Short mmCIF file of C-alpha atoms and ligand atoms in Angstrom, two decimals:
data_model
loop_
_atom_site.label_atom_id
_atom_site.label_comp_id
_atom_site.label_asym_id
_atom_site.label_seq_id
_atom_site.Cartn_x
_atom_site.Cartn_y
_atom_site.Cartn_z
CA MET A 1 -173.86 99.03 -91.61
CA THR A 2 -173.14 95.61 -93.01
CA ASP A 3 -169.95 97.22 -94.24
CA CYS A 4 -169.34 98.36 -90.71
CA LYS A 5 -169.75 94.77 -89.49
CA ASN A 6 -167.34 93.49 -92.15
CA GLU A 7 -164.91 96.19 -91.16
CA ILE A 8 -164.90 94.89 -87.60
CA ILE A 9 -164.56 91.27 -88.69
CA ASN A 10 -161.67 92.18 -91.00
CA SER A 11 -159.93 94.20 -88.35
CA VAL A 12 -160.22 91.30 -85.91
CA LEU A 13 -158.86 88.84 -88.48
CA ASN A 14 -155.96 91.16 -89.27
CA LYS A 15 -155.37 91.54 -85.52
CA THR A 16 -154.82 95.29 -85.77
CA PRO A 17 -157.96 97.38 -86.10
CA THR A 18 -157.86 99.52 -89.22
CA ARG A 19 -157.59 103.24 -88.69
CA GLU A 20 -160.84 103.61 -90.59
CA ALA A 21 -162.59 101.31 -88.14
CA MET A 22 -161.22 103.23 -85.19
CA LYS A 23 -162.01 106.59 -86.76
CA ALA A 24 -165.55 105.64 -87.48
CA ASN A 25 -165.85 104.47 -83.86
CA CYS A 26 -167.29 101.50 -85.56
CA THR A 27 -169.36 99.67 -82.95
CA TRP A 28 -172.40 97.59 -83.77
CA PRO A 29 -175.35 100.00 -83.56
CA GLY A 30 -178.12 97.48 -82.87
CA LEU A 31 -180.18 95.70 -85.45
CA ILE A 32 -182.64 98.45 -86.42
CA LYS A 33 -179.87 100.72 -87.67
CA ALA A 34 -177.94 97.81 -89.15
CA TYR A 35 -180.92 96.48 -91.11
CA LYS A 36 -183.13 99.52 -91.48
CA GLU A 37 -183.83 98.99 -95.17
CA TRP A 38 -185.32 95.59 -94.29
CA LEU A 39 -187.48 96.80 -91.42
CA PRO A 40 -190.73 98.78 -91.16
CA VAL A 41 -189.08 101.93 -89.80
CA ASN A 42 -188.79 105.49 -91.09
CA LYS A 43 -186.81 108.60 -90.21
CA GLU A 44 -189.29 109.50 -87.48
CA THR A 45 -189.09 106.15 -85.69
CA PRO A 46 -187.36 106.72 -82.35
CA ILE A 47 -184.88 103.87 -82.04
CA VAL A 48 -184.91 102.13 -78.68
CA THR A 49 -181.90 99.84 -78.63
CA LEU A 50 -179.50 98.03 -76.34
CA GLN A 51 -177.31 97.15 -79.34
CA GLU A 52 -178.88 93.72 -79.70
CA GLY A 53 -178.08 91.37 -82.60
CA ALA A 54 -174.74 90.45 -84.21
CA THR A 55 -174.59 87.34 -82.04
CA PRO A 56 -171.94 84.70 -82.79
CA LEU A 57 -172.39 81.67 -84.98
CA ILE A 58 -170.28 79.05 -83.22
CA GLU A 59 -169.16 75.76 -84.72
CA LEU A 60 -170.17 72.77 -82.58
CA LYS A 61 -167.23 70.39 -82.99
CA ALA A 62 -168.39 67.81 -80.44
CA ILE A 63 -171.82 67.59 -82.04
CA GLU A 64 -170.18 67.31 -85.48
CA ALA A 65 -168.06 64.44 -84.18
CA ILE A 66 -171.17 62.60 -82.99
CA ILE A 67 -172.93 63.06 -86.32
CA GLY A 68 -169.95 62.53 -88.65
CA ASN A 69 -170.56 62.25 -92.39
CA GLY A 70 -168.95 65.62 -93.14
CA VAL A 71 -171.84 67.46 -91.51
CA LYS A 72 -171.15 71.00 -90.27
CA VAL A 73 -173.10 72.19 -87.25
CA HIS A 74 -173.22 75.74 -85.92
CA ALA A 75 -175.05 77.32 -83.02
CA LYS A 76 -176.62 80.73 -83.46
CA TYR A 77 -176.05 81.74 -79.87
CA ASP A 78 -178.78 84.29 -79.31
CA GLY A 79 -178.43 83.92 -75.57
CA LEU A 80 -175.74 86.59 -75.95
CA ASN A 81 -178.27 89.34 -76.61
CA PRO A 82 -178.52 92.17 -74.05
CA THR A 83 -181.17 90.52 -71.86
CA GLY A 84 -179.96 87.02 -72.67
CA SER A 85 -182.44 85.81 -75.27
CA PHE A 86 -183.51 86.32 -78.89
CA LYS A 87 -186.58 88.18 -77.63
CA ASP A 88 -184.46 91.37 -77.72
CA ARG A 89 -184.44 91.25 -81.53
CA GLY A 90 -188.20 91.55 -81.61
CA MET A 91 -188.47 93.86 -78.67
CA THR A 92 -186.19 96.62 -79.99
CA LEU A 93 -188.56 97.03 -82.93
CA ALA A 94 -191.85 96.48 -81.05
CA ILE A 95 -190.92 99.06 -78.42
CA SER A 96 -189.52 101.54 -80.97
CA LYS A 97 -192.79 101.35 -82.91
CA ALA A 98 -194.84 101.66 -79.72
CA LYS A 99 -192.84 104.79 -78.88
CA GLU A 100 -193.37 106.13 -82.37
CA GLU A 101 -197.13 105.71 -81.77
CA LYS A 102 -196.79 107.63 -78.47
CA CYS A 103 -197.83 104.65 -76.44
CA GLU A 104 -197.13 104.95 -72.70
CA ALA A 105 -197.43 101.36 -71.52
CA VAL A 106 -196.86 97.88 -72.87
CA ILE A 107 -198.10 94.50 -71.70
CA CYS A 108 -197.09 90.91 -72.36
CA ALA A 109 -197.73 87.41 -71.16
CA SER A 110 -194.51 85.54 -70.65
CA THR A 111 -192.81 82.32 -69.72
CA GLY A 112 -190.01 84.66 -68.64
CA ASN A 113 -187.83 85.92 -71.46
CA THR A 114 -190.43 88.13 -73.10
CA SER A 115 -191.05 89.83 -69.77
CA ALA A 116 -187.34 90.41 -69.17
CA SER A 117 -186.88 91.86 -72.64
CA ALA A 118 -190.11 93.89 -72.67
CA ALA A 119 -189.26 95.38 -69.29
CA ALA A 120 -185.73 96.39 -70.31
CA TYR A 121 -186.72 98.05 -73.58
CA ALA A 122 -189.96 99.60 -72.33
CA ARG A 123 -188.31 101.16 -69.29
CA ARG A 124 -185.46 102.40 -71.45
CA ALA A 125 -188.11 104.12 -73.56
CA GLY A 126 -189.78 105.57 -70.47
CA MET A 127 -192.89 103.39 -70.66
CA ARG A 128 -194.60 101.27 -68.05
CA ALA A 129 -194.12 97.53 -68.56
CA PHE A 130 -196.82 95.14 -67.33
CA VAL A 131 -195.92 91.48 -67.43
CA VAL A 132 -198.33 88.64 -66.71
CA ILE A 133 -196.62 85.38 -65.81
CA PRO A 134 -197.67 81.88 -64.72
CA ASP A 135 -196.94 81.91 -60.99
CA GLY A 136 -194.20 79.42 -60.12
CA TYR A 137 -193.22 78.57 -63.70
CA VAL A 138 -190.79 81.33 -64.54
CA ALA A 139 -187.08 80.61 -64.13
CA GLN A 140 -185.38 82.57 -61.33
CA GLY A 141 -183.03 84.60 -63.51
CA LYS A 142 -185.85 85.82 -65.74
CA LEU A 143 -188.00 86.88 -62.82
CA ALA A 144 -185.00 88.67 -61.32
CA GLN A 145 -184.52 90.54 -64.58
CA ALA A 146 -188.14 91.67 -64.84
CA LEU A 147 -187.97 92.99 -61.28
CA VAL A 148 -184.65 94.80 -61.72
CA TYR A 149 -185.69 96.27 -65.07
CA GLY A 150 -188.67 97.83 -63.31
CA ALA A 151 -191.57 95.82 -64.68
CA GLU A 152 -194.91 95.64 -62.90
CA VAL A 153 -195.24 91.90 -62.48
CA LEU A 154 -198.63 90.18 -62.30
CA ALA A 155 -198.29 86.49 -61.45
CA ILE A 156 -201.46 84.50 -62.11
CA ARG A 157 -202.62 81.08 -60.98
CA GLY A 158 -202.75 79.60 -64.45
CA ASN A 159 -200.46 78.76 -67.35
CA PHE A 160 -198.97 80.85 -70.15
CA ASP A 161 -201.90 80.30 -72.50
CA ARG A 162 -204.32 81.76 -69.94
CA ALA A 163 -201.96 84.69 -69.35
CA LEU A 164 -201.92 85.39 -73.10
CA ASP A 165 -205.75 85.40 -73.27
CA ILE A 166 -205.80 87.95 -70.48
CA VAL A 167 -203.22 90.33 -71.95
CA GLN A 168 -204.88 90.18 -75.38
CA GLU A 169 -208.18 91.27 -73.81
CA ILE A 170 -206.56 94.01 -71.77
CA ALA A 171 -204.74 95.35 -74.84
CA ASN A 172 -208.06 95.41 -76.73
CA LYS A 173 -209.84 97.31 -73.97
CA TYR A 174 -207.21 99.70 -72.63
CA PRO A 175 -204.46 101.93 -74.04
CA VAL A 176 -201.60 99.47 -73.60
CA THR A 177 -199.66 97.93 -76.46
CA LEU A 178 -199.32 94.16 -76.64
CA VAL A 179 -195.73 93.05 -77.24
CA ASN A 180 -196.16 89.29 -77.48
CA SER A 181 -195.27 87.70 -80.81
CA VAL A 182 -198.78 88.45 -82.17
CA ASN A 183 -197.29 91.93 -82.50
CA PRO A 184 -196.04 91.86 -86.13
CA PHE A 185 -193.03 94.07 -85.35
CA ARG A 186 -191.65 91.35 -83.10
CA LEU A 187 -191.30 88.96 -86.02
CA HIS A 188 -189.73 91.60 -88.26
CA GLY A 189 -187.06 92.25 -85.65
CA GLN A 190 -186.45 88.55 -85.10
CA LYS A 191 -186.04 87.79 -88.82
CA THR A 192 -182.66 89.60 -88.70
CA ALA A 193 -181.13 86.48 -87.12
CA ALA A 194 -181.66 84.70 -90.46
CA PHE A 195 -179.91 87.60 -92.23
CA GLU A 196 -176.93 87.30 -89.91
CA ILE A 197 -176.67 83.55 -90.48
CA ILE A 198 -176.59 84.01 -94.25
CA GLU A 199 -174.00 86.77 -93.88
CA SER A 200 -171.79 84.55 -91.71
CA LEU A 201 -172.05 81.40 -93.83
CA GLY A 202 -172.23 83.20 -97.18
CA GLU A 203 -175.26 81.02 -97.90
CA ALA A 204 -178.37 79.68 -96.17
CA PRO A 205 -177.85 76.46 -94.19
CA ASP A 206 -179.45 73.19 -95.30
CA TRP A 207 -181.31 72.77 -92.02
CA LEU A 208 -182.38 75.25 -89.39
CA CYS A 209 -183.07 73.53 -86.08
CA ILE A 210 -185.14 75.59 -83.67
CA PRO A 211 -187.22 75.13 -80.52
CA MET A 212 -190.87 76.16 -80.78
CA GLY A 213 -193.11 77.62 -78.10
CA ASN A 214 -195.50 80.21 -79.48
CA ALA A 215 -193.78 79.60 -82.84
CA GLY A 216 -193.03 83.25 -83.48
CA ASN A 217 -189.34 82.66 -83.92
CA ILE A 218 -189.59 79.88 -86.51
CA SER A 219 -192.01 82.10 -88.44
CA ALA A 220 -189.63 85.05 -88.20
CA TYR A 221 -186.64 83.01 -89.40
CA TRP A 222 -188.66 81.74 -92.34
CA MET A 223 -189.57 85.31 -93.27
CA GLY A 224 -185.92 86.38 -93.01
CA PHE A 225 -184.60 83.48 -95.08
CA ASN A 226 -187.20 84.20 -97.77
CA GLU A 227 -186.42 87.91 -97.92
CA TYR A 228 -182.69 87.30 -98.36
CA PHE A 229 -183.35 84.52 -100.86
CA GLN A 230 -185.55 86.81 -102.92
CA ALA A 231 -182.85 89.49 -102.77
CA ARG A 232 -180.38 86.84 -104.06
CA LYS A 233 -178.27 86.94 -100.95
CA SER A 234 -178.61 83.16 -100.79
CA THR A 235 -179.22 80.57 -103.48
CA LYS A 236 -181.35 78.25 -101.38
CA LEU A 237 -183.79 78.10 -98.49
CA PRO A 238 -183.20 75.92 -95.41
CA GLN A 239 -185.49 73.12 -94.33
CA MET A 240 -187.15 74.34 -91.14
CA MET A 241 -186.82 71.72 -88.42
CA GLY A 242 -188.93 72.67 -85.40
CA PHE A 243 -188.75 70.92 -82.04
CA GLN A 244 -191.01 70.87 -79.01
CA ALA A 245 -190.85 69.17 -75.64
CA ARG A 246 -192.91 65.96 -75.60
CA GLY A 247 -195.22 67.13 -72.80
CA SER A 248 -195.80 70.43 -74.57
CA ALA A 249 -195.95 69.65 -78.28
CA PRO A 250 -199.17 71.06 -79.79
CA LEU A 251 -197.51 71.61 -83.18
CA VAL A 252 -196.07 68.12 -83.38
CA PHE A 253 -199.33 66.40 -82.40
CA ASN A 254 -201.48 69.06 -84.06
CA LYS A 255 -203.75 69.63 -81.09
CA THR A 256 -204.02 72.06 -78.19
CA ILE A 257 -202.39 70.79 -75.01
CA LYS A 258 -204.45 71.82 -71.97
CA ASP A 259 -201.80 71.31 -69.32
CA PRO A 260 -198.37 71.45 -70.97
CA LYS A 261 -195.48 70.02 -68.98
CA THR A 262 -191.74 70.25 -69.52
CA ILE A 263 -188.52 71.22 -67.78
CA ALA A 264 -188.05 73.71 -70.62
CA THR A 265 -190.34 76.40 -69.22
CA ALA A 266 -189.64 78.83 -72.09
CA ILE A 267 -191.51 76.49 -74.45
CA ARG A 268 -194.18 75.34 -72.02
CA ILE A 269 -197.00 76.51 -74.29
CA GLY A 270 -200.07 74.47 -75.22
CA ASN A 271 -201.74 76.67 -77.82
CA PRO A 272 -199.21 78.60 -79.96
CA VAL A 273 -200.54 81.84 -81.43
CA ASN A 274 -198.34 81.56 -84.53
CA LYS A 275 -199.30 77.99 -85.39
CA GLU A 276 -200.61 78.80 -88.89
CA LYS A 277 -197.39 80.59 -89.80
CA ALA A 278 -195.33 77.74 -88.36
CA PHE A 279 -197.16 75.13 -90.44
CA ILE A 280 -196.61 77.24 -93.56
CA ALA A 281 -192.87 77.44 -92.79
CA LYS A 282 -192.75 73.68 -92.34
CA GLU A 283 -194.64 72.88 -95.53
CA LYS A 284 -193.02 75.47 -97.82
CA SER A 285 -189.52 74.56 -96.63
CA ASN A 286 -190.07 70.82 -96.84
CA GLY A 287 -189.24 70.83 -93.15
CA SER A 288 -190.53 68.80 -90.28
CA PHE A 289 -191.57 68.98 -86.60
CA LEU A 290 -190.61 66.54 -83.90
CA ASP A 291 -190.92 66.18 -80.14
CA VAL A 292 -188.02 65.53 -77.79
CA THR A 293 -188.28 64.24 -74.24
CA ASP A 294 -187.13 66.23 -71.24
CA GLU A 295 -184.40 63.63 -70.83
CA GLU A 296 -183.16 64.23 -74.37
CA ILE A 297 -183.28 67.98 -73.73
CA VAL A 298 -181.22 67.64 -70.56
CA ASN A 299 -178.67 65.40 -72.30
CA ALA A 300 -178.18 67.96 -75.07
CA TYR A 301 -178.03 70.74 -72.45
CA LYS A 302 -175.25 68.97 -70.58
CA LEU A 303 -173.39 68.09 -73.78
CA LEU A 304 -173.41 71.72 -74.93
CA GLY A 305 -172.11 72.84 -71.55
CA LYS A 306 -169.35 70.37 -70.95
CA GLU A 307 -168.22 69.56 -74.50
CA GLU A 308 -168.79 72.86 -76.31
CA GLY A 309 -168.48 75.41 -73.51
CA ILE A 310 -171.92 76.79 -74.26
CA PHE A 311 -174.39 77.30 -71.44
CA CYS A 312 -177.89 77.64 -72.85
CA GLU A 313 -181.39 77.28 -71.51
CA PRO A 314 -183.10 73.88 -71.51
CA ALA A 315 -185.57 75.21 -74.12
CA SER A 316 -182.66 76.13 -76.39
CA ALA A 317 -181.09 72.71 -76.02
CA ALA A 318 -184.23 71.25 -77.62
CA SER A 319 -182.81 72.30 -81.00
CA VAL A 320 -179.67 70.21 -80.50
CA ALA A 321 -181.61 67.34 -78.88
CA GLY A 322 -183.83 67.33 -81.95
CA LEU A 323 -180.90 67.39 -84.35
CA LEU A 324 -179.32 64.40 -82.61
CA LYS A 325 -182.66 62.58 -82.71
CA ARG A 326 -182.75 63.13 -86.47
CA LYS A 327 -179.12 62.05 -86.89
CA GLU A 328 -179.87 59.26 -89.38
CA GLU A 329 -181.77 61.59 -91.71
CA ILE A 330 -179.08 64.26 -92.05
CA PRO A 331 -177.74 64.45 -95.62
CA SER A 332 -173.95 64.00 -95.77
CA ASN A 333 -171.94 67.23 -95.84
CA ALA A 334 -175.01 69.22 -94.82
CA THR A 335 -174.62 72.59 -93.10
CA ILE A 336 -176.86 72.93 -90.08
CA VAL A 337 -177.62 75.79 -87.74
CA CYS A 338 -179.15 75.16 -84.33
CA VAL A 339 -180.71 78.21 -82.71
CA LEU A 340 -179.72 78.57 -79.06
CA THR A 341 -182.48 80.93 -78.03
CA GLY A 342 -181.53 81.82 -74.46
CA ASN A 343 -178.70 81.99 -71.96
CA GLY A 344 -178.19 79.23 -69.41
CA LEU A 345 -177.72 81.72 -66.57
CA LYS A 346 -181.44 82.41 -66.73
CA ASP A 347 -182.27 79.09 -65.09
CA PRO A 348 -179.72 78.32 -62.38
CA ASP A 349 -182.04 75.81 -60.66
CA CYS A 350 -182.06 73.65 -63.75
CA ALA A 351 -178.28 73.88 -64.01
CA ILE A 352 -177.64 72.89 -60.43
CA LYS A 353 -180.04 69.95 -60.66
CA ASN A 354 -178.83 68.72 -64.04
CA ASN A 355 -175.09 68.32 -64.45
CA ASP A 356 -172.45 65.63 -64.22
CA ALA A 357 -169.93 67.78 -62.42
CA ALA A 358 -167.70 66.50 -59.65
CA PHE A 359 -168.57 68.65 -56.66
CA TYR A 360 -166.82 67.96 -53.34
CA SER A 361 -168.16 70.01 -50.48
CA ASP A 362 -167.40 70.57 -46.82
CA LEU A 363 -163.65 70.06 -47.29
CA ASP A 364 -160.99 70.82 -44.76
CA PRO A 365 -158.81 73.66 -46.06
CA ASP A 366 -155.84 71.30 -46.16
CA ILE A 367 -153.46 71.06 -49.12
CA ASN A 368 -152.69 67.37 -48.75
CA LYS A 369 -156.33 66.35 -48.44
CA ILE A 370 -157.31 68.44 -51.43
CA ALA A 371 -154.44 67.13 -53.55
CA ASN A 372 -155.52 63.64 -52.56
CA ILE A 373 -159.06 64.25 -53.81
CA MET A 374 -157.58 65.65 -57.00
CA GLY A 375 -155.82 62.32 -57.44
CA LEU A 376 -152.34 63.89 -57.25
C1 LIG B 401 -189.50 82.44 -76.33
C2 LIG B 401 -188.51 81.36 -76.30
C3 LIG B 401 -188.61 80.23 -77.13
C4 LIG B 401 -189.78 79.99 -78.02
O1 LIG B 401 -189.90 80.91 -79.05
P1 LIG B 401 -191.28 81.07 -79.80
O2 LIG B 401 -191.12 82.23 -80.69
O3 LIG B 401 -192.32 81.31 -78.74
O4 LIG B 401 -191.54 79.79 -80.51
C5 LIG B 401 -187.60 79.30 -77.09
N1 LIG B 401 -186.53 79.44 -76.27
C6 LIG B 401 -186.41 80.51 -75.46
C7 LIG B 401 -185.22 80.59 -74.58
C8 LIG B 401 -187.38 81.49 -75.45
O5 LIG B 401 -187.25 82.54 -74.63
#
């Protein structure tokens, strides 16, 4: 299937699709089929897919200009997955395996994106999807998705960490499968993003910058980079640079945060379940963790929107905010990938409150007046 992907890339570069590509009806089949030899699946595994994966790696010219020094910066824009976040990479596998095991219902705790993704894939597989969310702390778009995808939504008075305790207990007691990132299949699905980065660059980057909430994704990337390195598909491993919001940074300060606070609700997590794995990734990769303020997150968020044309979630912008904060430490000519974990459309409230746009309202529908405002 990698050949299939190359076929498409080649046909796009050559402008005219090759007859072979057209004949083979060569569309991306989703990441389980594309990477099956790297994933814990067999012939009997029913594949539940929305053709997730194969997201673009986009060069960030404005960020490169700020950093200078010959540094190349790319965004792995995983907000372009079917439900708008990287969670789909893990969910296609977690739900396929749950289906293989004849499970009829799944459950997750969620700051929003896991619930959207779990609902979409579980319902597609004909399962019930229970999602437990912190009431009032899930972005509008994500809640809308869970509802439209047919989840059964349980909003609790309490934060994500409490919601996770509850779903873990329920999954232990009752016949429902837990699809949070404690589910090992989630991480196997998510590691494919590292494969795609190496395939696009022809090599691993020097740094991988990534936001951390429950720290499943950084652990998954580290697994993916290691597997491709061991298979000699890259000659080096990246340094894993993890970032958290200052008010919600248990991995940076190495302590549980009782009442995490940040505008970046997707990473508003005080007690990450994958913390051991994340610390291993940091140590083995000679990487480093750092906190960024909400203000720094919002600045990066706005910069990505208005200078790069990329609308991501505030949580995703933490990776770019962190990179800019580490500007002085970046080796010259380094290649860097920032993971943009989710789509900006998920959190319209944040967008409307945080932008520098000129917005003139209540105008008379009069050409001269409008031209005047336009400065013409
Ligand atoms: C889930 C999520 C994260 C955090 O990922 P973890 O695996 O929990 O560390 C970051 N950004 C977005 C948009 C997310 O949905």
